[in-house]
Short mmCIF file of C-alpha atoms in Angstrom, two decimals:
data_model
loop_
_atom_site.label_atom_id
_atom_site.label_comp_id
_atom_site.label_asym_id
_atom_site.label_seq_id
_atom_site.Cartn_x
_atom_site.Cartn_y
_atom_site.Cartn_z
CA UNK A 248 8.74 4.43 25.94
CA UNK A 249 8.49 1.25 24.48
CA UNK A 250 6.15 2.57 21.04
CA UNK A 251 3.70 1.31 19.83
CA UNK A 252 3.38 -2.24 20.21
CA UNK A 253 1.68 -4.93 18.00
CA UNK A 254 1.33 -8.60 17.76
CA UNK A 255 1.74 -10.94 16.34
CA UNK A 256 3.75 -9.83 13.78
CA UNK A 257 3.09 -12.27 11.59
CA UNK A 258 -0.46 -14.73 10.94
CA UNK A 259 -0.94 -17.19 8.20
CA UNK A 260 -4.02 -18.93 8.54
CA UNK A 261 -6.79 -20.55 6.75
CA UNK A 262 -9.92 -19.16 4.84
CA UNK A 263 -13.04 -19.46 7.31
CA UNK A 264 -10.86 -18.78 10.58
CA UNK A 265 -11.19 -16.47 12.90
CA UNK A 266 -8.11 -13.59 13.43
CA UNK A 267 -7.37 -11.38 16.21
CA UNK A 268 -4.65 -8.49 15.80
CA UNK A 269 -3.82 -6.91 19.48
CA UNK A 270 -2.51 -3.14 19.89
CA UNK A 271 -1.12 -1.50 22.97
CA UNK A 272 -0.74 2.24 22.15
CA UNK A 273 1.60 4.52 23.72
CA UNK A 274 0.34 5.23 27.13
CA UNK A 275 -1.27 8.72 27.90
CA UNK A 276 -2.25 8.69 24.27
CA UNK A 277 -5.78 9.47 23.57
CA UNK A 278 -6.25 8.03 20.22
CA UNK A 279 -6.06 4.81 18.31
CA UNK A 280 -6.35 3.52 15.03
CA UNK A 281 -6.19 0.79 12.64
CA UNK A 282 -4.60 1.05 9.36
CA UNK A 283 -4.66 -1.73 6.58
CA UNK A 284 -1.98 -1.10 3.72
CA UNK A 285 -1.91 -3.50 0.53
CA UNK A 286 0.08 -2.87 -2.76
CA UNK A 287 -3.10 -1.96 -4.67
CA UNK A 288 -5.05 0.16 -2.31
CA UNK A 289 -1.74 2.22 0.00
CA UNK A 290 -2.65 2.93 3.80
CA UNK A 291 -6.67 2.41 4.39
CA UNK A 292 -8.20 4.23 8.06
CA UNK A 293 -10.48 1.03 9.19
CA UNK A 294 -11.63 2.93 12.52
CA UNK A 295 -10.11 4.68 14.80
CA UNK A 296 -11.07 5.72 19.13
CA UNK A 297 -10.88 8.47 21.45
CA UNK A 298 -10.61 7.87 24.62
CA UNK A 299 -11.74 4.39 23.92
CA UNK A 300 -14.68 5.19 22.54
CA UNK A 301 -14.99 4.05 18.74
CA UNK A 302 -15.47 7.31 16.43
CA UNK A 303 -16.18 5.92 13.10
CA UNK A 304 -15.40 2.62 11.48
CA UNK A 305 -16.84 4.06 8.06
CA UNK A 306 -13.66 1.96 6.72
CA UNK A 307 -14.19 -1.18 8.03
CA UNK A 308 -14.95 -3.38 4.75
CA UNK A 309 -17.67 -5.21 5.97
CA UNK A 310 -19.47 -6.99 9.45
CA UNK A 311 -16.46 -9.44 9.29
CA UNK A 312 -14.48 -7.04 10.67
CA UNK A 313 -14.72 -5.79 14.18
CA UNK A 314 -12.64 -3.78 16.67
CA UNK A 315 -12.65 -3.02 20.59
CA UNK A 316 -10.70 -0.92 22.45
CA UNK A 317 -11.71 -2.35 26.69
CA UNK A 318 -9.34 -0.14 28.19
CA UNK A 319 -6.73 2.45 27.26
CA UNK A 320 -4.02 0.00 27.00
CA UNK A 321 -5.02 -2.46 24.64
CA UNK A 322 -7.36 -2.55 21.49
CA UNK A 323 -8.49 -5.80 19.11
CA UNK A 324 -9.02 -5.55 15.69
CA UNK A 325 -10.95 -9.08 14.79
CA UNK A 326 -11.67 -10.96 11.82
CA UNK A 327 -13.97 -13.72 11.35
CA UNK A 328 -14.26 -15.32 8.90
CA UNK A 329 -11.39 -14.61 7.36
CA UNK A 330 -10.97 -14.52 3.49
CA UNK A 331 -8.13 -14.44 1.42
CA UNK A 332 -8.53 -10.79 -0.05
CA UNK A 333 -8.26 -9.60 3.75
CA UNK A 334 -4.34 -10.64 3.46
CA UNK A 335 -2.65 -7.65 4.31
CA UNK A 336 -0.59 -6.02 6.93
CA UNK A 337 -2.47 -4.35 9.29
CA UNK A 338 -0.80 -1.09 11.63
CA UNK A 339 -2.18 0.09 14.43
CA UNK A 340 -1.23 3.77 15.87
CA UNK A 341 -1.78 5.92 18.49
CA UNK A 342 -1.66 9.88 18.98
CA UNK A 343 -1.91 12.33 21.53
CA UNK A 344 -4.86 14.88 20.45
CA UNK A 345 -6.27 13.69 16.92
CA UNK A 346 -5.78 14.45 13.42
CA UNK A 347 -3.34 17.52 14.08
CA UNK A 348 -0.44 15.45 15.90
CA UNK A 349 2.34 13.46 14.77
CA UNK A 350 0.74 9.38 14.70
CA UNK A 351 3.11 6.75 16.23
CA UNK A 352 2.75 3.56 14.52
CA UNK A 353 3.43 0.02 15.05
CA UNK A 354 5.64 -2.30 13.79
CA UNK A 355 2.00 -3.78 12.06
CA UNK A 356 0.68 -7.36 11.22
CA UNK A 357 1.32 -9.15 8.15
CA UNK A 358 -1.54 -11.03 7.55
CA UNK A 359 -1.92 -13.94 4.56
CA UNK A 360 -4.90 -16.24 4.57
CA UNK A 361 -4.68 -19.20 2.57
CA UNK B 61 -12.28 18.22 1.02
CA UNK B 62 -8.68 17.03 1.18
CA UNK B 63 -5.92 15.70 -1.26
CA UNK B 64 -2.42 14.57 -1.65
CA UNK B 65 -0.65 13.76 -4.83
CA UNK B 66 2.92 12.57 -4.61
CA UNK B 67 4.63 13.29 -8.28
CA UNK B 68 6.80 10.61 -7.86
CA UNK B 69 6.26 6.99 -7.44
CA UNK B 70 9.77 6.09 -7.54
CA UNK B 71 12.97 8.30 -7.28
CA UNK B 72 16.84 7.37 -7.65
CA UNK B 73 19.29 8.97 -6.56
CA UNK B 74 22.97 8.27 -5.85
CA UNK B 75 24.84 8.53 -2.57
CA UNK B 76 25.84 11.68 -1.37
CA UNK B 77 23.37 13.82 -3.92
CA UNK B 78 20.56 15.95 -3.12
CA UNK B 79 16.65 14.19 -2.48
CA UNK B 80 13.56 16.05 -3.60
CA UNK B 81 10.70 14.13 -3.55
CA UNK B 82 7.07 16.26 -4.53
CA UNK B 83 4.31 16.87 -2.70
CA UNK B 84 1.49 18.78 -4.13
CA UNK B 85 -2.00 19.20 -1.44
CA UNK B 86 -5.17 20.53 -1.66
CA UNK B 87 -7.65 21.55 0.87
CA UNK B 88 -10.74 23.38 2.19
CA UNK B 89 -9.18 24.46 5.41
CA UNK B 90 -5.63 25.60 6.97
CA UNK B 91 -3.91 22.34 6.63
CA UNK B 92 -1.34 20.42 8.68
CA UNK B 93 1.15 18.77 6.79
CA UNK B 94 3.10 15.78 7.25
CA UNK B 95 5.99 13.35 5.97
CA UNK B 96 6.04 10.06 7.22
CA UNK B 97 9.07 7.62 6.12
CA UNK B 98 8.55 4.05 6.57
CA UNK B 99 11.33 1.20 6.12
CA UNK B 100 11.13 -2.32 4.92
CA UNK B 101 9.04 -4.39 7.25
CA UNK B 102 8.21 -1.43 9.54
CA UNK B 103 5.86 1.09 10.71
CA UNK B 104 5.62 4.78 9.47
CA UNK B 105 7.72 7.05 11.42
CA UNK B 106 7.12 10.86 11.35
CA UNK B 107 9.98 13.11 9.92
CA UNK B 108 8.61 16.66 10.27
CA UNK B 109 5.23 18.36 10.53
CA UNK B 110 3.71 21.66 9.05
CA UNK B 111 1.29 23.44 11.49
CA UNK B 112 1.17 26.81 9.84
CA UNK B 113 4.35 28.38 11.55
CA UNK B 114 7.47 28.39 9.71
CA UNK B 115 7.47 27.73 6.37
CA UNK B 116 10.87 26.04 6.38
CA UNK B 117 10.25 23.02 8.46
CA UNK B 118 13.20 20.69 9.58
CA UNK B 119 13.03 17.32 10.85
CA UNK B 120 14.95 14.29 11.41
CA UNK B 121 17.94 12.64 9.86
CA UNK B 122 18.69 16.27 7.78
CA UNK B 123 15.51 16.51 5.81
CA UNK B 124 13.74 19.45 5.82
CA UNK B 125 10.38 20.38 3.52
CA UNK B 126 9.02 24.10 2.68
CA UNK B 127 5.63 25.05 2.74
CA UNK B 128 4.30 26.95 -0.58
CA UNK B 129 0.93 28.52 -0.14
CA UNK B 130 1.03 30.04 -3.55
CA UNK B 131 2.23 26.32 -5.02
CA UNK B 132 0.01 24.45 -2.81
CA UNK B 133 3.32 22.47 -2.68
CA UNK B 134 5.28 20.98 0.75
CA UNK B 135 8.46 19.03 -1.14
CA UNK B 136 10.96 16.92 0.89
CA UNK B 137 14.86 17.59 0.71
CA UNK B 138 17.74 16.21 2.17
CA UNK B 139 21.49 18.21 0.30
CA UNK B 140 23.13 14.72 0.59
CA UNK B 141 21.43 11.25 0.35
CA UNK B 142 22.69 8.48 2.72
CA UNK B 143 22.32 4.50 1.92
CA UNK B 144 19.95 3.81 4.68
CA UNK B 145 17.61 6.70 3.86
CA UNK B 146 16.17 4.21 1.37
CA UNK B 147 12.50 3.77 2.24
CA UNK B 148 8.71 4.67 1.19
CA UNK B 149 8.43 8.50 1.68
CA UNK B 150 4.49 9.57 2.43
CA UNK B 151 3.23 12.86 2.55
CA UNK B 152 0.19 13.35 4.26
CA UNK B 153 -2.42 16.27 4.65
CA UNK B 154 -4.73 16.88 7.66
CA UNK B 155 -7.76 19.52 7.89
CA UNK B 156 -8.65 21.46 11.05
CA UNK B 157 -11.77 19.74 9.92
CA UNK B 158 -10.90 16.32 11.48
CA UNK B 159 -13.36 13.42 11.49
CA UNK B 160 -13.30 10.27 9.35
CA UNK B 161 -11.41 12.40 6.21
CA UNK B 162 -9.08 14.20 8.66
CA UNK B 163 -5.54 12.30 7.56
CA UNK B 164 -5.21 12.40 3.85
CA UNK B 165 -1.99 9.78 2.66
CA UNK B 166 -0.30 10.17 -0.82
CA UNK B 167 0.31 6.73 -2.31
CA UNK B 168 4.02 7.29 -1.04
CA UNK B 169 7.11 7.71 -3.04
CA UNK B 170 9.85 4.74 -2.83
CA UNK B 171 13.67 6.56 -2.81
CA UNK B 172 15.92 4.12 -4.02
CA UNK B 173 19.80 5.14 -3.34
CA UNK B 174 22.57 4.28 -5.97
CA UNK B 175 25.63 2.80 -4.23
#
């Protein structure tokens, strides 16, 4: 199995444009999530799905943010605008049955807006 | 509700000597217990999991971590350190309670090995 996968792995863009950060768990997997990790604040949960279905995005900072998950194969985290204090890198992982089992993670995002 | 304190935000070590790195938990429920190790540039990778059988637990690459009830404690060891075991070192907890709470992560410790 290939992991997880993530792209791009890298995104430098401007204030005020939009971003889109694509995720294809591990297939079979029943859950996905989206991590943010900075310096100051360690590994944040933004939301996370089961079986596509978003479960909470209590940790998404604000309506900038947005996430989809169409299918089982493929999930969008999107930000628009962007601002500089989103810079970041951004994981996205996938487990089979929740909380209790091992999370496979991406290689993440490194985000910088200018 | 569940915690995680790593004691350690940094630890050196040189080649070939014993790793510890601390791991203290608390929580409301029967918890689950994780290290993940993640390497410059990369994603976390899991290294061994607690799920309330053994207390011992052994994982990859010769670490191994015991689970202390009494301590509320689940430390990391490896007997010899190896140059590319350098990394960030995260313990995590996780209730039976799940939802939105239900993965705790320390702030991580970074191991830095001493040629």
């Amino acid at each position: 199995d290939a992991g997880v996968i993530q792209s791009p792995r890298h995104e430098v863009t401007e204030m005020g444009q939009e971003v889109t950060l694509r995720c294809k768990p591990i297939s079979g997997h029943d859950y996905l999530f989206w991590y943010r990790q900075t310096m100051m604040r360690g590994l944040e949960l933004l939301i996370y799905f089961n079986n596509n279905v978003p479960i909470d995005d209590s940790g998404m900072p604000e309506d900038r943010f947005s996430a989809k998950m169409p299918n089982a194969s493929f999930s969008t985290l999107k930000i628009q605008p962007s601002e500089p204090r989103d810079s970041a890198v951004y994981f996205c992982a996938s487990s089979l049955g929740g909380w209790v089992s091992p999370l496979h993670f991406g290689n993440g995002t490194r985000l910088t807006v200018t | 509700a569940q915690s995680v304190t790593q004691l350690d935000s940094h630890v050196s070590v040189s080649e070939g000597t014993p790793v510890l790195l601390r791991c203290n938990y608390s929580s409301s429920y029967s918890p689950s217990l994780f290290w993940y190790v993640q390497h410059p540039n990369k994603g976390l990778q899991l290294l061994l999991k607690y799920t309330s059988a053994a207390t011992l637990v052994k994982g990859i690459n010769g670490f191994e971590a015991e689970f202390k009830k009494s301590e509320t404690s689940f430390h990391l060891t490896k007997p010899s350190a190896h140059m590319s075991d350098a990394a960030e070192y995260f313990c995590v907890v996780s209730d039976l309670g799940g939802g939105a709470d239900g993965l705790t992560f320390g702030k991580g410790t970074h191991l830095i090995i001493q040629p």
